Coordinates of C-alpha atoms in Angstrom, one line a residue:
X1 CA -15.4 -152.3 -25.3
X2 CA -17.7 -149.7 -24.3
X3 CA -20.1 -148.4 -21.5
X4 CA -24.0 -146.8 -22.1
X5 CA -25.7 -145.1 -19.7
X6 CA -29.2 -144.9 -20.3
X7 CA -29.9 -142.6 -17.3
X8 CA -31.3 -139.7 -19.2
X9 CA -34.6 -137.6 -18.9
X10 CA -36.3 -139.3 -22.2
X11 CA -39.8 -136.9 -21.3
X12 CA -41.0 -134.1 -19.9
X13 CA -44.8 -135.0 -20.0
X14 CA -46.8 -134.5 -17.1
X15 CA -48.6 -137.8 -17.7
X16 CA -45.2 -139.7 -17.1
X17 CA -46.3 -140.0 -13.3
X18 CA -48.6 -142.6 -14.1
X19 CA -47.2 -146.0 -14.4
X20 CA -44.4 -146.7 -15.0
X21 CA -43.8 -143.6 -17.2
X22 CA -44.1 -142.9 -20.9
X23 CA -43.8 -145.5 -22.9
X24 CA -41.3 -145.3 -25.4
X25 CA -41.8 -146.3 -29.1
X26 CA -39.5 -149.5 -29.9
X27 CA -38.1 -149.5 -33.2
X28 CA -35.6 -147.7 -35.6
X29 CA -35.9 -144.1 -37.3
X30 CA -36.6 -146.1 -40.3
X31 CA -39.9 -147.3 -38.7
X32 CA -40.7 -144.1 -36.8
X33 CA -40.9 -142.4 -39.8
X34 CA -43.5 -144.3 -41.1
X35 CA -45.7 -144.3 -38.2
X36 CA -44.4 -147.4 -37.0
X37 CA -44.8 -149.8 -40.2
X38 CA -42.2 -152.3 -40.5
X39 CA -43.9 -155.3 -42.3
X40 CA -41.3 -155.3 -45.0
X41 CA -38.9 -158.5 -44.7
X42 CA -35.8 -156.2 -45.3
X43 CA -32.1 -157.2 -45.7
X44 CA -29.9 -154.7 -44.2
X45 CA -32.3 -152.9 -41.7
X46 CA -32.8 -154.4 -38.2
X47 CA -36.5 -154.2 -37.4
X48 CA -36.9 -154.1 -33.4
X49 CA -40.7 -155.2 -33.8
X50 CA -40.9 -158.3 -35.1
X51 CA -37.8 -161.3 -33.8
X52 CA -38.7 -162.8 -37.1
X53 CA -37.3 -160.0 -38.7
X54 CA -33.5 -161.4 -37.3
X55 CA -33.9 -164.7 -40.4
X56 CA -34.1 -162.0 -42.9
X57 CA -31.0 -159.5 -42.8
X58 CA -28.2 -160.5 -45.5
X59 CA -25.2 -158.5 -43.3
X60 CA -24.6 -158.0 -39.9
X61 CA -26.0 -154.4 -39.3
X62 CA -25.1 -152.4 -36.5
X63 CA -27.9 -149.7 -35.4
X64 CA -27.7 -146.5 -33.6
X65 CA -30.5 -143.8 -33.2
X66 CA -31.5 -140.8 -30.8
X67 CA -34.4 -137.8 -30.7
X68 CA -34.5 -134.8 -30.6
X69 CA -37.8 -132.9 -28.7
X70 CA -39.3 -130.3 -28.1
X71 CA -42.7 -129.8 -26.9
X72 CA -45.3 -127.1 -25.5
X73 CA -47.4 -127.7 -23.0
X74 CA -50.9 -126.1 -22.6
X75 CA -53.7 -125.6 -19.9
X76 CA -56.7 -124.0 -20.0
X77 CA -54.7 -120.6 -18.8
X78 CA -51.1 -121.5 -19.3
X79 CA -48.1 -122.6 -21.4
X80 CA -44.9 -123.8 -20.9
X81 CA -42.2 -125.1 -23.2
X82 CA -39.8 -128.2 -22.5
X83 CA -36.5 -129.8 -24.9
X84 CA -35.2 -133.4 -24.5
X85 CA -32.4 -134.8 -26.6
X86 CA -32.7 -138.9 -26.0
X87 CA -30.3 -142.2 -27.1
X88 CA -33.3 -144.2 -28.2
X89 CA -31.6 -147.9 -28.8
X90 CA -28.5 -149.7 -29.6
X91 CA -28.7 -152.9 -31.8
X92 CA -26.8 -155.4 -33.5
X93 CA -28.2 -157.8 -35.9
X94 CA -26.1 -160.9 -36.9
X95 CA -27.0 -163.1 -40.0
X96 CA -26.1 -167.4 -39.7
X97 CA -27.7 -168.4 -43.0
X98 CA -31.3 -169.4 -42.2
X99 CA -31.0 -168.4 -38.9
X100 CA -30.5 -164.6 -37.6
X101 CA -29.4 -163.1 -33.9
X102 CA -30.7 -160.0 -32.8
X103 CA -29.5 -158.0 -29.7
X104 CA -29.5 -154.9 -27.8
X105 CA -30.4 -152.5 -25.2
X106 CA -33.6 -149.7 -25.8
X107 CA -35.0 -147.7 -23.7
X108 CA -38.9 -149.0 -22.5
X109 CA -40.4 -145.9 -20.7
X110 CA -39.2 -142.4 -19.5
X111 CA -40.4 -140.3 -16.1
X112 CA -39.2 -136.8 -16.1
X113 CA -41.3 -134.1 -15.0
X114 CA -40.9 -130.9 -12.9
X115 CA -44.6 -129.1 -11.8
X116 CA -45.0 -126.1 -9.6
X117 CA -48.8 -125.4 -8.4
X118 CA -48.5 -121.8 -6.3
X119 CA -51.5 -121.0 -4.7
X120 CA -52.4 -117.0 -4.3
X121 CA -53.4 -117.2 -1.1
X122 CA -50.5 -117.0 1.5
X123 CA -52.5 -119.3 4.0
X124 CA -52.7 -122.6 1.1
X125 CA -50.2 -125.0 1.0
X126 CA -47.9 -124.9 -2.6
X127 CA -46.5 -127.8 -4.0
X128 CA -43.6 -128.8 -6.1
X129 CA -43.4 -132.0 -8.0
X130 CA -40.3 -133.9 -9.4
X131 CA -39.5 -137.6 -11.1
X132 CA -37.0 -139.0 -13.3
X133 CA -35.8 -142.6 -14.6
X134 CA -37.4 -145.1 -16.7
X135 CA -37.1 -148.7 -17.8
X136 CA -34.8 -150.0 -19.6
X137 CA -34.6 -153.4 -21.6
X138 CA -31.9 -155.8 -23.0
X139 CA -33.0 -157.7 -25.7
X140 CA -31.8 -161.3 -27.0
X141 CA -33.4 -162.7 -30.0
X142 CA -33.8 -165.0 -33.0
X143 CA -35.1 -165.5 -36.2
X144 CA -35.6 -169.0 -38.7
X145 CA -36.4 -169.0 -42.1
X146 CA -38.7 -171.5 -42.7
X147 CA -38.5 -170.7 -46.7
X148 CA -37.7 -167.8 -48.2
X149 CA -41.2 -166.0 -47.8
X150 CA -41.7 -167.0 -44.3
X151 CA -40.2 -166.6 -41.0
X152 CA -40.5 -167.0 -37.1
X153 CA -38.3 -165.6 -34.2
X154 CA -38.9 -165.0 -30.4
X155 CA -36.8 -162.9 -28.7
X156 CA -36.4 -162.6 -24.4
X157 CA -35.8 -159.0 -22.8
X158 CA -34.1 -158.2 -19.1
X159 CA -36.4 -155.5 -17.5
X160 CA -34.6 -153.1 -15.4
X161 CA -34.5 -149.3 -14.2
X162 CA -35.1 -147.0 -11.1
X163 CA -38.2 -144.3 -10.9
X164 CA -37.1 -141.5 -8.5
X165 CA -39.9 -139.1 -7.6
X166 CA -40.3 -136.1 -4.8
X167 CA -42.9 -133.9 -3.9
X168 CA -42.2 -130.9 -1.7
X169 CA -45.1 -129.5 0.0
X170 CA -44.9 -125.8 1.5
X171 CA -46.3 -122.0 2.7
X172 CA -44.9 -118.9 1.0
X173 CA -42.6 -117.0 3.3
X174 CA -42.3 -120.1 5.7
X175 CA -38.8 -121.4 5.1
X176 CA -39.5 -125.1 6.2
X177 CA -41.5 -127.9 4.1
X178 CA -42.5 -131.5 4.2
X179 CA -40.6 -133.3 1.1
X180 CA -41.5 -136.6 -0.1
X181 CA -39.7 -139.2 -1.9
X182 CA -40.0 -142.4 -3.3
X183 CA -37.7 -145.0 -5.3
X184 CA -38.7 -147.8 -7.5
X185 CA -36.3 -150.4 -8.5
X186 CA -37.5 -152.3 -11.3
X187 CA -36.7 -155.4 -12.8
X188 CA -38.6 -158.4 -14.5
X189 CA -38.2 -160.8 -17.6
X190 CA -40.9 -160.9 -20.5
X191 CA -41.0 -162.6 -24.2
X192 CA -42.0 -162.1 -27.4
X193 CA -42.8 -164.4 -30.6
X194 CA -43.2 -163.4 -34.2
X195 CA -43.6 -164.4 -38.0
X196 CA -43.5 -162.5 -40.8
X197 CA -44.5 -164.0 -43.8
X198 CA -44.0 -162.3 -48.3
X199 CA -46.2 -163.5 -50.9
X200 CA -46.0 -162.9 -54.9
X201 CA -49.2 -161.2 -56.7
X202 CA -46.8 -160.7 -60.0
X203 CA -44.0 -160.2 -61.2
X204 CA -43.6 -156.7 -59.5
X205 CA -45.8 -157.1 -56.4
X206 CA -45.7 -158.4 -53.2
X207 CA -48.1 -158.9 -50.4
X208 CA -46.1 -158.4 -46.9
X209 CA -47.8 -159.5 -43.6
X210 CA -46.4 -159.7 -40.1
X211 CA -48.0 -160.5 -36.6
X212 CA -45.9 -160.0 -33.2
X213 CA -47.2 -161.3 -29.6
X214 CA -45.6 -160.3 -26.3
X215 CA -46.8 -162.2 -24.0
X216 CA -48.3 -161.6 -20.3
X217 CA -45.3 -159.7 -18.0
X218 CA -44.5 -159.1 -14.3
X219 CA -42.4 -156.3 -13.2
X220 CA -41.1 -156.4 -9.7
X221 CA -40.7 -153.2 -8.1
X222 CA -39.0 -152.6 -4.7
X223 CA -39.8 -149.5 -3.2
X224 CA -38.7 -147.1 -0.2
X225 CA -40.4 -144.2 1.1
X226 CA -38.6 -141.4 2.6
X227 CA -41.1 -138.5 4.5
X228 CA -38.8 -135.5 6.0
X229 CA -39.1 -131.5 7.7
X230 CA -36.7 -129.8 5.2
X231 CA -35.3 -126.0 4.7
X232 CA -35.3 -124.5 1.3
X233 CA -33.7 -121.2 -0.4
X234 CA -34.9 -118.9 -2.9
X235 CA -33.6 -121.7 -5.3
X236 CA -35.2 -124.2 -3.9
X237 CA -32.1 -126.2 -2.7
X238 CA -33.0 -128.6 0.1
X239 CA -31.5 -129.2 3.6
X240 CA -32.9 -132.2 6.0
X241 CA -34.2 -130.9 9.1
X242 CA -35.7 -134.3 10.4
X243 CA -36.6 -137.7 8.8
X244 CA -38.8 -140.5 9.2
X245 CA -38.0 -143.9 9.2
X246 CA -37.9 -145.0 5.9
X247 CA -41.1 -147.3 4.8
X248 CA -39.7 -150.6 2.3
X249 CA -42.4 -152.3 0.4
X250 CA -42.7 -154.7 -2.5
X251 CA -45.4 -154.6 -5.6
X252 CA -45.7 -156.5 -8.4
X253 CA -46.8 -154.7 -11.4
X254 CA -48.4 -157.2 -13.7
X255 CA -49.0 -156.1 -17.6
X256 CA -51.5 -158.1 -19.6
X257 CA -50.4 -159.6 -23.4
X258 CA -49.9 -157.2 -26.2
X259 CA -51.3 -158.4 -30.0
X260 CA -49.6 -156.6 -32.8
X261 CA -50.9 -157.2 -36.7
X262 CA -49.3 -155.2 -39.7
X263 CA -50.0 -155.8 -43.4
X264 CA -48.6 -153.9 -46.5
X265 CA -48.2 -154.6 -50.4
X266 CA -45.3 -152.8 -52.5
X267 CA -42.9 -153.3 -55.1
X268 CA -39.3 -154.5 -53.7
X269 CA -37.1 -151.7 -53.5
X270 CA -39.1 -149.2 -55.0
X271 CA -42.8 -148.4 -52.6
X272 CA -44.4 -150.0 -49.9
X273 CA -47.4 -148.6 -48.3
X274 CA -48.5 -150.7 -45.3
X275 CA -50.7 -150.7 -41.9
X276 CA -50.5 -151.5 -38.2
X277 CA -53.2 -152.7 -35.9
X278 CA -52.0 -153.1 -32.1
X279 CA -54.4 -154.1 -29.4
X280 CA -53.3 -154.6 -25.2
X281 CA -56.2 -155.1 -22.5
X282 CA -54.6 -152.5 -20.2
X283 CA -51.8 -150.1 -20.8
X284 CA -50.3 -150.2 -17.3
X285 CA -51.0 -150.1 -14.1
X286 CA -50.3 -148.2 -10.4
X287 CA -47.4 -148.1 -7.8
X288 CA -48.2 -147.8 -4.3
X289 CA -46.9 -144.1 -4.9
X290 CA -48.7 -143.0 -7.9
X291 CA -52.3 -144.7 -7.4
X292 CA -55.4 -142.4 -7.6
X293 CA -58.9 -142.7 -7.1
X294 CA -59.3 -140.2 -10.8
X295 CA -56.7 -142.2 -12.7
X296 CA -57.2 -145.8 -14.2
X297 CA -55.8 -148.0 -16.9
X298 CA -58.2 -148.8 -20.3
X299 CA -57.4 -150.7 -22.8
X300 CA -54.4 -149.6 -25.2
X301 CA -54.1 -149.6 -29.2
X302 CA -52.9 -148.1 -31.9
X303 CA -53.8 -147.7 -35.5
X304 CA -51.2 -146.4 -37.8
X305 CA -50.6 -146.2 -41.7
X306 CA -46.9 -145.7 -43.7
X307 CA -44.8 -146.3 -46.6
X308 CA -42.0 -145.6 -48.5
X309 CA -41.1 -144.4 -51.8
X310 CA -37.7 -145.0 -53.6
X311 CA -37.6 -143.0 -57.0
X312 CA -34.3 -145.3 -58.7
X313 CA -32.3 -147.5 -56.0
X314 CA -29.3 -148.3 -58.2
X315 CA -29.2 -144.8 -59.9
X316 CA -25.2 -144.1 -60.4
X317 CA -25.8 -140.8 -61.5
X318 CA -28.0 -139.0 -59.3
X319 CA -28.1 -139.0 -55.7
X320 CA -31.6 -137.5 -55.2
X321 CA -33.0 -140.7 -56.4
X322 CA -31.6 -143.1 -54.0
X323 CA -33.0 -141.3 -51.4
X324 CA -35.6 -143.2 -49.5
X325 CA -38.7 -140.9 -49.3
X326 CA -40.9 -141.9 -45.7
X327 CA -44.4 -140.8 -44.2
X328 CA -47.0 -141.6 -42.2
X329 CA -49.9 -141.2 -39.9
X330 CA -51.0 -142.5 -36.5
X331 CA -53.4 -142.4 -33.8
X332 CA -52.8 -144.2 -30.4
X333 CA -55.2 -144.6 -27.5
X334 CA -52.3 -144.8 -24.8
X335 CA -55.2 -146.1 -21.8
X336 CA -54.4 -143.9 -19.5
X337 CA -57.5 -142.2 -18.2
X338 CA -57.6 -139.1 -16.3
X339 CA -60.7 -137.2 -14.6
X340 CA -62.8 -139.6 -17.1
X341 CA -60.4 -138.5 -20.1
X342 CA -58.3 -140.6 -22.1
X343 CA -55.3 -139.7 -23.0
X344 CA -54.7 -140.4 -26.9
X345 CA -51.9 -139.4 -29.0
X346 CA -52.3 -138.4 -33.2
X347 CA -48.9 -137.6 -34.8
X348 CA -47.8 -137.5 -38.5
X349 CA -44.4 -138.9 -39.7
X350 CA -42.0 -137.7 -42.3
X351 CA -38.4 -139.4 -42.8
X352 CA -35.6 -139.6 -45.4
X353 CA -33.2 -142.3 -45.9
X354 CA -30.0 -141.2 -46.9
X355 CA -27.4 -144.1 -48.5
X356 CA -24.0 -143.7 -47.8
X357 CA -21.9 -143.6 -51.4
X358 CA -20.5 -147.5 -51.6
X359 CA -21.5 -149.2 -48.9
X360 CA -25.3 -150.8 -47.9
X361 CA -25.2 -148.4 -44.8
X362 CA -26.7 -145.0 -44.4
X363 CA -28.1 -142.1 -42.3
X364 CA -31.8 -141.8 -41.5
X365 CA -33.5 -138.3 -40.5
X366 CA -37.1 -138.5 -39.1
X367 CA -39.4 -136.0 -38.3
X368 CA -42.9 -136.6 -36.0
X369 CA -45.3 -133.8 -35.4
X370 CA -48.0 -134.7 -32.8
X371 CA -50.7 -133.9 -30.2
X372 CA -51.4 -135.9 -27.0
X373 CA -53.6 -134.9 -24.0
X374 CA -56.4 -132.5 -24.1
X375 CA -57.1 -129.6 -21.7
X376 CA -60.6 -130.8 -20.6
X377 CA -61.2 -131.4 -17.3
X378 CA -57.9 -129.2 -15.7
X379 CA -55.4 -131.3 -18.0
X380 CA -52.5 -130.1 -20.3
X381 CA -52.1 -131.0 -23.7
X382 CA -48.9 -131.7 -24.8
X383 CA -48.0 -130.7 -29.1
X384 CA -44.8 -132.0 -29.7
X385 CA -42.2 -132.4 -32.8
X386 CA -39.1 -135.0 -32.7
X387 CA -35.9 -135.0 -35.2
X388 CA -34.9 -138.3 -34.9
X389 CA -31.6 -139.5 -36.5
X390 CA -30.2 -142.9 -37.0
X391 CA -27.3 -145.1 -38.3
X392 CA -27.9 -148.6 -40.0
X393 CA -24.7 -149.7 -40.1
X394 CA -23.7 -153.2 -42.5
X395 CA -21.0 -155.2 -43.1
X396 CA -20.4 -158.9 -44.5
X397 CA -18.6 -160.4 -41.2
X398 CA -17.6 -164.2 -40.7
X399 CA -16.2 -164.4 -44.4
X400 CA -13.4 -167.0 -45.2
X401 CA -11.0 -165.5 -47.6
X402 CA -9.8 -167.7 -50.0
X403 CA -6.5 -165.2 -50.9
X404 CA -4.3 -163.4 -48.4

């Protein structure tokens, strides 16, 4: 039995204001490290992309991953530097023969920000700016093998999380402010369905493809406002001097359908190089809190292109060529536009895949170097790196022995 908290600060962007945050990539190291490709119909690692995936794993696997970031932040005038170290998911994959169950709990998007804007003149108001939270999803799925080159699966996920942001609003030498705050508690319900489908060119070859739809979601978000006179110290540490009443209120955030396309050809357990097409009408879209006249939501997609490389899989003799070898590139258009800017992200992907000596499990390192936001138009840009590690986990379970 255990107990995971997912209440962590998974960003420190700016841009995770907007929304419902930063959205958070969904898959495994093993994908992350090549830009997001998982078209490959792969026995012992659980791919979080595709449900169809599920009908394909030979063991039960057990998956565990986290980041590591760091990123600077840049003005026209300024920089600032930020750290996050993030649980990213928690997944266990169980094979039934044809059929395969998938489950888990992942972390959807992040909010966690701190902005101070000082103004030089004594007489201007200052302003300080706070959020954290996120969404979080729990994830039910299952995969079919149809025959052995083709699958399908659909999976359901459990929305949930709170969004907690305050604004403090003051005069330099003037001990007493106006704070602020506002909660969002989310929840909501939304599915997916997949196939994957493996064709033979040769002997040596195969032709992977794989398609994944999630379909049109509401997210309900209940909401309380909280406007009060407050003290504040040199640190900042806040005391209530009056309150308001709070304000309740009740929004639902509607998301449109996301399409997801991936192809890739390779050689089984030796390369695959492979590419991912996504497509979404609108990325997000406003609370009552964070809803701007100079911010809007355009259409989201990303185009991304990966492989692997594996120089001897069964090699008894020399570890360095077990060792799966990773990379990849990506661009995303995220949607969110601000002061007629869009906010795009371009990152490159490195990974290694490191077996663990007599077992089917082992340790995987990524590495993601990146640039989103530009600092047109009074923005920041954000250039990040993650170190990303994960555990894929497998074991034959449900086995009848025949001695004792």
């Amino acid at each position: 039995m255990s107990l995971v908290s997912f209440a962590q600060e998974g960003t420190a962007s700016p841009y995770s204001y907007y929304g419902i945050g930063d959205i958070r990539f969904k898959g495994t190291v093993e994908n992350r490290s090549m830009a997001g490709v998982a078209v490959e119909q792969d026995s012992i690692h659980i791919n979080l992309q595709n449900p169809a995936s599920f009908a394909n794993l030979k063991m039960t696997t057990f998956a565990l991953g986290g980041t590591y970031n760091t990123t600077t932040f840049k003005s026209g005038t300024e920089s600032e530097n930020a750290r996050r170290t993030t649980l990213d998911y928690l997944a266990v994959g169980l094979p039934f023969g044809k059929i395969g169950v998938g489950f888990g709990l992942i972390p959807y998007s992040s909010v966690g920000y701190k902005i101070e804007s000082i103004s030089a003149d004594v007489n201007t108001n200052n302003r300080r700016y706070n959020g954290s939270g996120g969404l979080n999803k729990a994830f039910l799925g299952l995969g079919y093998k149809i025959n052995p080159n083709f699958s399908i699966g659909a999976d359901a996920q459990y929305n949930f999380g709170k969004i907690e942001t305050n604004s403090l609003e003051f005069i330099t030498d003037i001990p007493v402010g106006t704070r602020e705050s506002n909660t969002a508690n989310l929840s909501g319900v939304n599915f997916d369905i997949g196939a994957m489908y493996k064709a033979k060119l040769n002997s040596k070859l195969n032709v992977y493809s794989s398609v994944n739809y999630a379909f049109d979601n509401t997210l309900t978000s209940q909401n309380t406002r909280n406007i009060a006179t407050v003290a504040y110290n040199l640190g900042f540490d806040l005391a209530v001097v009056d309150v308001l009443g709070e304000q309740r209120n009740s929004v639902n955030l509607k998301f449109p359908g996301k399409l997801t396309v991936s192809a890739g050809i390779g050689e089984s357990k030796k390369w695959l190089i492979g590419g991912k097409i996504a497509y979404q009408k609108s990325s997000g879209q406003a609370n009552t809190y964070n809803d701007f006249s100079n911010v809007g939501y355009g259409k989201y997609g990303n185009v991304s292109l990966g492989g692997y490389y594996i120089p001897e899989y069964n090699s008894f003799s020399n570890y360095l060529k077990r060792i799966v070898y990773r990379g990849g590139l990506k661009y995303e258009k995220t949607g969110l536009v601000i002061n007629g800017e869009s906010i795009n992200d371009v990152g490159l992907t490195l990974g290694f895949g490191l077996p663990i000596s007599g077992t089917l499990s082992n340790v995987n390192i990524g590495l993601e170097l990146g640039k989103r936001g530009t600092t047109s138009s009074n923005l920041v840009q954000e250039n990040y790196a993650n170190i990303s590690i994960g555990f894929s986990l497998n074991d034959k379970w449900f086995v009848q022995r025949k001695f004792q």
